[in-house]
XYZ file of C-alpha atoms in Angstrom:
478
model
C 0.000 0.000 0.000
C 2.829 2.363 0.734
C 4.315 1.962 -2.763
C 1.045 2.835 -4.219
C 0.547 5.675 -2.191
C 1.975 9.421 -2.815
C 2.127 13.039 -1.445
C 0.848 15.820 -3.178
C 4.058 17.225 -3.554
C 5.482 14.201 -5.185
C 2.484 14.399 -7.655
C 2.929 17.936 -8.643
C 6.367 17.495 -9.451
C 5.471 14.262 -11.373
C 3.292 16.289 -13.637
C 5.614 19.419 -13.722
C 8.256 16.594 -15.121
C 6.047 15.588 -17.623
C 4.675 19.328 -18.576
C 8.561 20.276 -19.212
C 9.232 16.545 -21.242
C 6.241 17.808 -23.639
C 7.380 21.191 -23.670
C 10.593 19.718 -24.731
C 9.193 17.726 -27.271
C 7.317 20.131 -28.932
C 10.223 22.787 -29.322
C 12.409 20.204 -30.863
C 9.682 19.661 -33.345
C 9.187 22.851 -33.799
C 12.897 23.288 -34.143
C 13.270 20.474 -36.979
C 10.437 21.654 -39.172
C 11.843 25.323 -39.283
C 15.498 24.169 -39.936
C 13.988 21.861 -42.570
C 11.615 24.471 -44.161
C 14.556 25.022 -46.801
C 15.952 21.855 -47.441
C 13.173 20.650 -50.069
C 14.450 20.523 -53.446
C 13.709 23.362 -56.324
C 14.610 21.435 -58.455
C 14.812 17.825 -59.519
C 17.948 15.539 -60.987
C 15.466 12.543 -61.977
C 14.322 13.219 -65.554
C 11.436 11.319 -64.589
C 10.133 13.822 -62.011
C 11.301 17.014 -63.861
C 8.147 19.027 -64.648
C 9.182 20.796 -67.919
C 7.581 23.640 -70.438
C 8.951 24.229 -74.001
C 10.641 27.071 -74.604
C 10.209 29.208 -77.865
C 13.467 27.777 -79.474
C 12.647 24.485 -80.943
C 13.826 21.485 -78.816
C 14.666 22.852 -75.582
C 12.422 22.096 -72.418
C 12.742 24.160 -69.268
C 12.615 22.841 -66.139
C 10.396 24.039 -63.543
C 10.838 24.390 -60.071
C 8.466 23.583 -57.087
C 7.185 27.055 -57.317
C 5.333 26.551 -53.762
C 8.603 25.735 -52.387
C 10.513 28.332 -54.161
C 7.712 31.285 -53.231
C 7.940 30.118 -49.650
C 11.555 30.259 -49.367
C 10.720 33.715 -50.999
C 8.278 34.739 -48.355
C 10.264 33.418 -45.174
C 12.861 35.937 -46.013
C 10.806 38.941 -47.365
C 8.399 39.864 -45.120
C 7.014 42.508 -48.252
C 7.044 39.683 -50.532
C 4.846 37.960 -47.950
C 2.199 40.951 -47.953
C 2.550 40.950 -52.051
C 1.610 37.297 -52.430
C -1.132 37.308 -49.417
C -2.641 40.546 -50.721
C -4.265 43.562 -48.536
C -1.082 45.559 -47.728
C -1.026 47.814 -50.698
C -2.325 51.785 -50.830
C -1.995 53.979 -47.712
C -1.000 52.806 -44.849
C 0.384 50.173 -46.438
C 3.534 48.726 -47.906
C 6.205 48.691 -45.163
C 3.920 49.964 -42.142
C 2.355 46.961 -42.906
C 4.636 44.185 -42.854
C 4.746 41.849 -39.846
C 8.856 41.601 -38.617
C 8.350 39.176 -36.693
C 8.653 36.324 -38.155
C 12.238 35.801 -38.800
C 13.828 33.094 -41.364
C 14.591 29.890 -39.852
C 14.471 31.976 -36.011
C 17.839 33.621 -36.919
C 17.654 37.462 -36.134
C 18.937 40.358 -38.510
C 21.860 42.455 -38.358
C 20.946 45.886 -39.127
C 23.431 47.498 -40.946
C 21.990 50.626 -42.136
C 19.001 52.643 -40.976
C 18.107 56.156 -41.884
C 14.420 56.951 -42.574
C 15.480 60.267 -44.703
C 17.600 58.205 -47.462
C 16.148 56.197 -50.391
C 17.498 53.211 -48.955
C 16.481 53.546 -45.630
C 17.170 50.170 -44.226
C 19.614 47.332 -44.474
C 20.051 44.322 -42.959
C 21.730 41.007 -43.010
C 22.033 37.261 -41.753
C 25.737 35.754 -42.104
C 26.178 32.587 -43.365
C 22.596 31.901 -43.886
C 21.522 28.447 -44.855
C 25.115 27.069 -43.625
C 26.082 28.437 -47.494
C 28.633 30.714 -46.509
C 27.436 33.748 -48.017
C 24.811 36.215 -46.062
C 21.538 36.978 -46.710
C 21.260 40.759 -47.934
C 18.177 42.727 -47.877
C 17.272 46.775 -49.043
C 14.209 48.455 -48.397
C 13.608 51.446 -50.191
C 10.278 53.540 -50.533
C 10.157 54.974 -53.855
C 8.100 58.102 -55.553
C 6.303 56.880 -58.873
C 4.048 54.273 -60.459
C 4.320 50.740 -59.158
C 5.693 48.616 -62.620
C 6.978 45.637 -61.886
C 8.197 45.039 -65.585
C 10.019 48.309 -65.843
C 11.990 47.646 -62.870
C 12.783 44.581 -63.614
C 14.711 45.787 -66.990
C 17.479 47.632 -63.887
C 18.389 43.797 -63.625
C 17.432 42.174 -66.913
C 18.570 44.689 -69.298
C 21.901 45.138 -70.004
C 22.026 48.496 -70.777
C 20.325 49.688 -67.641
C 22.521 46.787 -65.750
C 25.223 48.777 -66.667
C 24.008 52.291 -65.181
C 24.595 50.527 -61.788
C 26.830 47.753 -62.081
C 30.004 48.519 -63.971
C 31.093 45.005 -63.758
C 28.920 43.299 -65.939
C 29.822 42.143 -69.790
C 26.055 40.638 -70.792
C 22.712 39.882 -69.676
C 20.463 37.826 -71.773
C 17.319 36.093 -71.856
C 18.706 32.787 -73.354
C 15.397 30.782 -73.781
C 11.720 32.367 -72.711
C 9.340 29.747 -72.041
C 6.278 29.581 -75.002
C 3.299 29.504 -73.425
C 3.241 32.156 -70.146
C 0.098 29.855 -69.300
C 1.746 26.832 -68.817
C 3.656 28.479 -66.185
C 0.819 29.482 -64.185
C -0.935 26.199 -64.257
C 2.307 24.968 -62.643
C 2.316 27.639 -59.879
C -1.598 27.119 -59.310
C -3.518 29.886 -61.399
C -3.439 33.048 -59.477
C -1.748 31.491 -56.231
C 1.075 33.336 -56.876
C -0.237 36.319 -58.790
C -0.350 36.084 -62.626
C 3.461 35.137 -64.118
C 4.202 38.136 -66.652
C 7.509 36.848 -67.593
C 8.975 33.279 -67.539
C 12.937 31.844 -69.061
C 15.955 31.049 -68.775
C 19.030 33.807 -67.945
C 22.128 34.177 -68.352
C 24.523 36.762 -66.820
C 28.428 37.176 -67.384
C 31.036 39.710 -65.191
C 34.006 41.667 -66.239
C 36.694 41.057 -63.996
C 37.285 43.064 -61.065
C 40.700 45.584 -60.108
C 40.597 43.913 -57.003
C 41.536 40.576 -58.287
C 38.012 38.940 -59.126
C 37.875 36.902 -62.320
C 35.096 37.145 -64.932
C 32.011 35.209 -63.402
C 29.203 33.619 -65.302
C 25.069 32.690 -64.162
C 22.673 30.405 -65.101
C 19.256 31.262 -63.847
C 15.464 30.580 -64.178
C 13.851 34.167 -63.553
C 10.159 35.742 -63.642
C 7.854 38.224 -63.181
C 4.410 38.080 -61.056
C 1.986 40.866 -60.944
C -0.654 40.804 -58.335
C -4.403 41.944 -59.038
C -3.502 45.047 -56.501
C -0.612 46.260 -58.849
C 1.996 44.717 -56.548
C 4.980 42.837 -58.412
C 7.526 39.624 -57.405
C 10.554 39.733 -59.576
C 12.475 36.385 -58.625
C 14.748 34.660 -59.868
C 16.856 30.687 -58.568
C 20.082 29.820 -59.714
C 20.344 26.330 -62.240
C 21.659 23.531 -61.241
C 24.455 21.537 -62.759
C 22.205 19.056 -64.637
C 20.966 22.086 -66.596
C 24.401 23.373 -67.900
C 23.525 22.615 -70.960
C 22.140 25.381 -71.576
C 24.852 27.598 -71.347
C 25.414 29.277 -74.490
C 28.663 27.792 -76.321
C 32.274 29.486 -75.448
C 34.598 29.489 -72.360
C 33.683 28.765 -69.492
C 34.146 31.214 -66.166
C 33.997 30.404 -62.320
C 30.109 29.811 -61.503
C 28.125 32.459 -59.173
C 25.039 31.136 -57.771
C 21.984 33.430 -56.813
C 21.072 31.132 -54.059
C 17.804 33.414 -53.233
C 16.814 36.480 -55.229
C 13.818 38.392 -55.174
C 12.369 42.182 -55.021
C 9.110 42.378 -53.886
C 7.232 45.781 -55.064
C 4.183 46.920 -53.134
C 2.462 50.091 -53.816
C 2.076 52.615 -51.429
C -0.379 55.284 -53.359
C -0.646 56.191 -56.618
C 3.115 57.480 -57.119
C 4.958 55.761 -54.351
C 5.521 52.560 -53.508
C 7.663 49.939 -51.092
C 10.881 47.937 -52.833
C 12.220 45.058 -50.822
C 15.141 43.430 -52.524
C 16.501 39.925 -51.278
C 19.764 38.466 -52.209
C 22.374 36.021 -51.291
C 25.004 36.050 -53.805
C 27.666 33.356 -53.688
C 30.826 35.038 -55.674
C 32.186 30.833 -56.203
C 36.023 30.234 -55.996
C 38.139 31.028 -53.311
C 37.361 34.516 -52.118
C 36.298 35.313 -48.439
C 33.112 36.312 -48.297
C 33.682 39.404 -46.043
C 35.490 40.297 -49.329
C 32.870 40.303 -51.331
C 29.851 41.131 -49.533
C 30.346 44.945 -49.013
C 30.784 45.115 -53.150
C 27.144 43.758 -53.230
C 25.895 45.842 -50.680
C 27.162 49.411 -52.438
C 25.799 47.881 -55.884
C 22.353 47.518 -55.504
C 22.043 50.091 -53.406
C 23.346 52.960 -56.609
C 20.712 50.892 -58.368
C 17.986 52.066 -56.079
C 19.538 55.912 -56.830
C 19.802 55.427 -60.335
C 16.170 53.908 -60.826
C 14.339 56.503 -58.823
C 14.752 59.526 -61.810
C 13.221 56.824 -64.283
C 9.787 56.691 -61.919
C 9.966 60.002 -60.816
C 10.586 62.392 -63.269
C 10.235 62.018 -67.039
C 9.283 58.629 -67.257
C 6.093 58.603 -65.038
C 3.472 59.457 -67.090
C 4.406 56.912 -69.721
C 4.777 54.654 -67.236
C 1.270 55.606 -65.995
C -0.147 55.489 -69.987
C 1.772 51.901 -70.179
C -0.505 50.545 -66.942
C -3.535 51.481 -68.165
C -3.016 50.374 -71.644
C -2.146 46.886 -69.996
C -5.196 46.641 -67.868
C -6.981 47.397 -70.910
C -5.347 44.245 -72.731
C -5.460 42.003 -69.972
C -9.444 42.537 -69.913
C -9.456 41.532 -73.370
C -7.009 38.498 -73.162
C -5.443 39.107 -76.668
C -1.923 38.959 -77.783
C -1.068 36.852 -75.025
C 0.903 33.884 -76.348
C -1.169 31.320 -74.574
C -2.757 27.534 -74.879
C -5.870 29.171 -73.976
C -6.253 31.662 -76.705
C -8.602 29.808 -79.051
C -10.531 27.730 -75.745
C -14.808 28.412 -75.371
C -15.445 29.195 -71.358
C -18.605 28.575 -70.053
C -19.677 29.490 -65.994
C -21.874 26.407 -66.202
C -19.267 23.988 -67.682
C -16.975 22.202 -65.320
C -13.749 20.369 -66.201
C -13.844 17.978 -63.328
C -14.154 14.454 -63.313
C -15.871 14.167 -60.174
C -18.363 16.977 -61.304
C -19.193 15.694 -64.880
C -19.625 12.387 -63.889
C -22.065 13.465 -60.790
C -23.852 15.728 -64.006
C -23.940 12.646 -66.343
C -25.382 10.279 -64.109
C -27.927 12.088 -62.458
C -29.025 13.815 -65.625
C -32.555 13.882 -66.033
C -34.781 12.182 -68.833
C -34.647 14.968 -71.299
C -30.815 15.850 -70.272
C -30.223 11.813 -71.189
C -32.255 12.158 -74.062
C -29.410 13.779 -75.644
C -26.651 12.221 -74.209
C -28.138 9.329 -75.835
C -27.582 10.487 -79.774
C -26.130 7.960 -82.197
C -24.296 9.267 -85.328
C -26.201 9.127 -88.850
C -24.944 7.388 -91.537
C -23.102 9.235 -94.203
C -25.555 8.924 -96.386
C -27.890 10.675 -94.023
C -25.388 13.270 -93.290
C -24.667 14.213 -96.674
C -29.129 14.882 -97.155
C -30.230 16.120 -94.006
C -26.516 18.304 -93.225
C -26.726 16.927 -89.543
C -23.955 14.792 -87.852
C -26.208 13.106 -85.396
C -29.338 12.861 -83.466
C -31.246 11.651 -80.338
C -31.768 7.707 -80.903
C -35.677 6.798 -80.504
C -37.455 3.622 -80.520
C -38.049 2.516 -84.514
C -34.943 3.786 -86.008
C -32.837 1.618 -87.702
C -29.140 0.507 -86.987
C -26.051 -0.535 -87.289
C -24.065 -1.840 -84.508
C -20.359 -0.214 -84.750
C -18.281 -1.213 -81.383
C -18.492 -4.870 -79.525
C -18.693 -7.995 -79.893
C -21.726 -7.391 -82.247
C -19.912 -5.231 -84.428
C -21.949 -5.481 -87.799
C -25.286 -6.500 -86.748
C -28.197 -4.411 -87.964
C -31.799 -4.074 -86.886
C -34.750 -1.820 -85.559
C -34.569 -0.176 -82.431
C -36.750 -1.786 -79.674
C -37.308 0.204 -76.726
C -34.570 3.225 -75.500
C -33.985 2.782 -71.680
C -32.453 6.713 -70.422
C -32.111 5.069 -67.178
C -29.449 2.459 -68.089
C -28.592 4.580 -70.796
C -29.253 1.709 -73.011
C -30.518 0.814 -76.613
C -32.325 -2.699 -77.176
C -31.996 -3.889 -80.742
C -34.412 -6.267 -82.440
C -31.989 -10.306 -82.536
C -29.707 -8.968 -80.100
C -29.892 -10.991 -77.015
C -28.599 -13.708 -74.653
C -30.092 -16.561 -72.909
C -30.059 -16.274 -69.241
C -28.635 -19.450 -66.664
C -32.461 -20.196 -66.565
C -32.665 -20.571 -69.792
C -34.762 -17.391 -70.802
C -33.978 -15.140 -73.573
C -33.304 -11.278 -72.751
C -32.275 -8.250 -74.808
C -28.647 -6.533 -74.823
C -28.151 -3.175 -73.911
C -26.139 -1.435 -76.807
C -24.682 2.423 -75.713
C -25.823 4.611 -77.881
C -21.867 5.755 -78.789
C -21.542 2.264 -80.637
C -24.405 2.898 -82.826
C -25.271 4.428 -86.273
C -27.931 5.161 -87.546
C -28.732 3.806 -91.134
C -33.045 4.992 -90.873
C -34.171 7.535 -89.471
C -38.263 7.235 -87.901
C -39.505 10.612 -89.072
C -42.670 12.353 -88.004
C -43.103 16.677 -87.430
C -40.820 16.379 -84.354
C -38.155 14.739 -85.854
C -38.774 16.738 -89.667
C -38.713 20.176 -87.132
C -35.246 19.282 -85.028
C -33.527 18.115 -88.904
C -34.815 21.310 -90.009
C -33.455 23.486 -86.992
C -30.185 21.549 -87.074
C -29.647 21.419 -90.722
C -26.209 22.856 -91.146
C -26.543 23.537 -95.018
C -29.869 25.976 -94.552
C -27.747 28.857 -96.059
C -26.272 26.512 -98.973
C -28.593 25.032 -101.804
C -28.894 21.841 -100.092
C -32.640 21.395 -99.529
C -34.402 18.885 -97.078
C -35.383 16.317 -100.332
C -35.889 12.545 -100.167
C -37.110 12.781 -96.811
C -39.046 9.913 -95.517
């Protein structure tokens, strides 16, 4: 009895011990699935689980990434990236004042390096060695005067000429291989879970080499371009892997940089201002220190952010402005987009689930299965009444197309909607009893060779005669 018994104090610190063993337990899971939240895949080295697009040079497939992986990585670092994709933060009042910093990457903290609320660039921050790469994780905010475009400030980055305004360094930036069908892309990233992809290939990016001993360096990467339905933008971009060096374009190659994370998130503010976030960790490759190469990064896209602001502000604006409507206006009318969708009918009451049209085809009603129930005419019948097919009905005679009575002809029995079946005068089967019952023949694996006419049938020939404007009359009809 005395081993079963205890005090209350023994009991309280019983359950304490176990309170602080779950507590324990939950903070190390807690701890493994944010250290893992990066360490799915982009990409994958298994042809057979690559999802790929063609591009618009013949032959070549790109490879796309797990775009909900990729935008998450995105959105655990950029906190404006975050608002941009979940939606709500832009106008007044939004933007940065906004933005929840509080949620930190993986729990690691920023270093603030720079913050001045008068400058352009009014904050900068960093996380060393981020990811165990080696290189740190960079980020600029800037709030900017002008209209929110996320395709003109992409061309700071994408075009060379503008590259050059900034970055002295670089030799050539070029959109090797843009994917063909924009559409194709945003099926992959879930239609409109990610905004609406404006701009989709494969990049390449080569560096002069550097007075302070850097060698020419070359890139590989998959960029885009997302707009969001409140004007904000996502430029991103993820470095290639090795498997994918085949597309490098031919010549000599340099000592590989890798983008590990890129991304500027634009969110606007009003109607000329707006929030830029910009997200980078740079890996230089080679041998040189990274406290080498970090500051040369740092002073670089920050003169970007000075030399883009005259192109929003000033003389640029209002075409800017002109270009944004003019867009809106041809994204309402969905032309000139290069898309598999172009030439596709949409209907509000037509759904392209399997679940849903087989729920609609099975518990159609009688006149619904009357016309799922049509049988093609003969082409003799097509070629004098100009109609492809019509509802089967009992009388009509036919010829049996599919099955194992392929050939068979007769008169039509009796039409059963509810089994969706056709009885056929000689076609049927003795039963285990010994009695004899009729086959049901789908209607599909029918044609019909005589038609049963009366008004009805004379009015719906009539109505669906596709040679009325032609001088093919309604002759020989029975």
């Amino acid at each position: 009895m005395e081993m079963l018994s205890s005090s209350p104090r023994a009991t309280a610190s019983s359950r304490r011990g176990r309170n602080c063993c779950l507590r324990g337990m939950l903070m190390l899971a807690f701890h493994v699935a944010v250290s893992s939240a990066f360490s799915t895949p982009i990409f994958q080295e298994t042809a057979t689980l690559q999802r790929t697009a063609p591009s618009k040079t013949v032959g070549v497939e790109i490879e796309l990434p797990d775009f909900d992986e990729m935008f998450r990585r995105i959105q655990a670092v950029s906190p404006l990236a975050r608002l941009a994709v979940q939606g709500g933060g832009s106008g007044e009042g939004g933007g940065f004042a906004a933005v929840d910093d509080t949620i930190l990457p993986e729990g690691q903290k920023w270093k603030n390096l720079e913050k001045n609320k008068r400058k352009l660039v009014h904050q900068i921050d960093r996380i060393d060695n981020f990811q165990n790469l080696g290189p740190p994780l960079l980020r600029w905010r800037a709030s900017m005067k002008g209209p929110c475009h996320g395709l003109s400030f992409a061309d700071f980055i994408m075009n060379v000429d503008k590259r050059k305004m900034w970055d002295p360094q670089i030799e050539s930036v070029c959109e090797l291989y843009p994917i063909n069908d924009l559409d194709a892309a945003n099926i992959a990233m879930g239609f409109g879970k990610f905004g609406d992809c404006k701009k989709l290939g494969v990049g390449y990016t080569k560096t002069l080499a550097h007075p302070i001993g850097i060698s020419p360096r070359e890139q590989l990467t998959l960029c885009g371009i997302q707009e969001m339905h409140d004007g904000s933008a996502l430029i991103w971009g993820t470095e290639l892997e090795e498997w994918h060096n085949h597309l490098m374009p031919a010549g000599e190659r340099q000592t590989r940089a890798r983008s590990h994370l890129f991304s500027i998130a634009l969110v606007p503010t009003g109607e000329d201002s707006f929030d830029a976030e910009y997200s980078l960790q740079l890996d230089f490759g080679g041998s040189l220190p990274h406290w080498m190469t970090a500051p040369l990064v740092l002073d670089s896209v920050k003169s970007m952010f000075g030399i883009a602001q005259p192109f929003f502000e000033n003389d640029q604006a209002e075409e800017l402005k002109k270009m944004i409507r003019e867009e809106k206006i041809q994204g309402e009318k969905f032309e000139d987009r290069n898309s598999i969708f172009e030439k596709m009918k949409y209907s509000t009451t037509v759904s392209s689930s399997r679940r849903k049209c087989r729920k609609a085809h099975f518990t159609a009603h009688s006149e619904a299965r009357r016309t799922l129930m049509s049988a093609n005419l003969s082409k003799e019948l097509q070629a004098r009444h100009g109609v492809r097919s019509m509802p089967i009905r009992k009388d009509d005679e036919v010829l049996i197309t599919r099955g194992m009575y392929k050939t068979r002809e007769g008169k039509v029995t009796a039409c059963f909607r509810k089994k969706f079946a056709v009885h056929v005068e000689r076609i049927t089967r003795e039963k285990a009893n010994g009695a004899t019952v009729n086959v049901g023949i789908p209607a599909s694996s029918l044609t019909i060779t005589k038609l049963k006419m009366d008004k009805d049938r004379k009015a719906a020939l009539e109505r669906k005669n596709r040679n009325k404007g032609s001088d093919v009359a309604m002759t020989n009809v029975d």
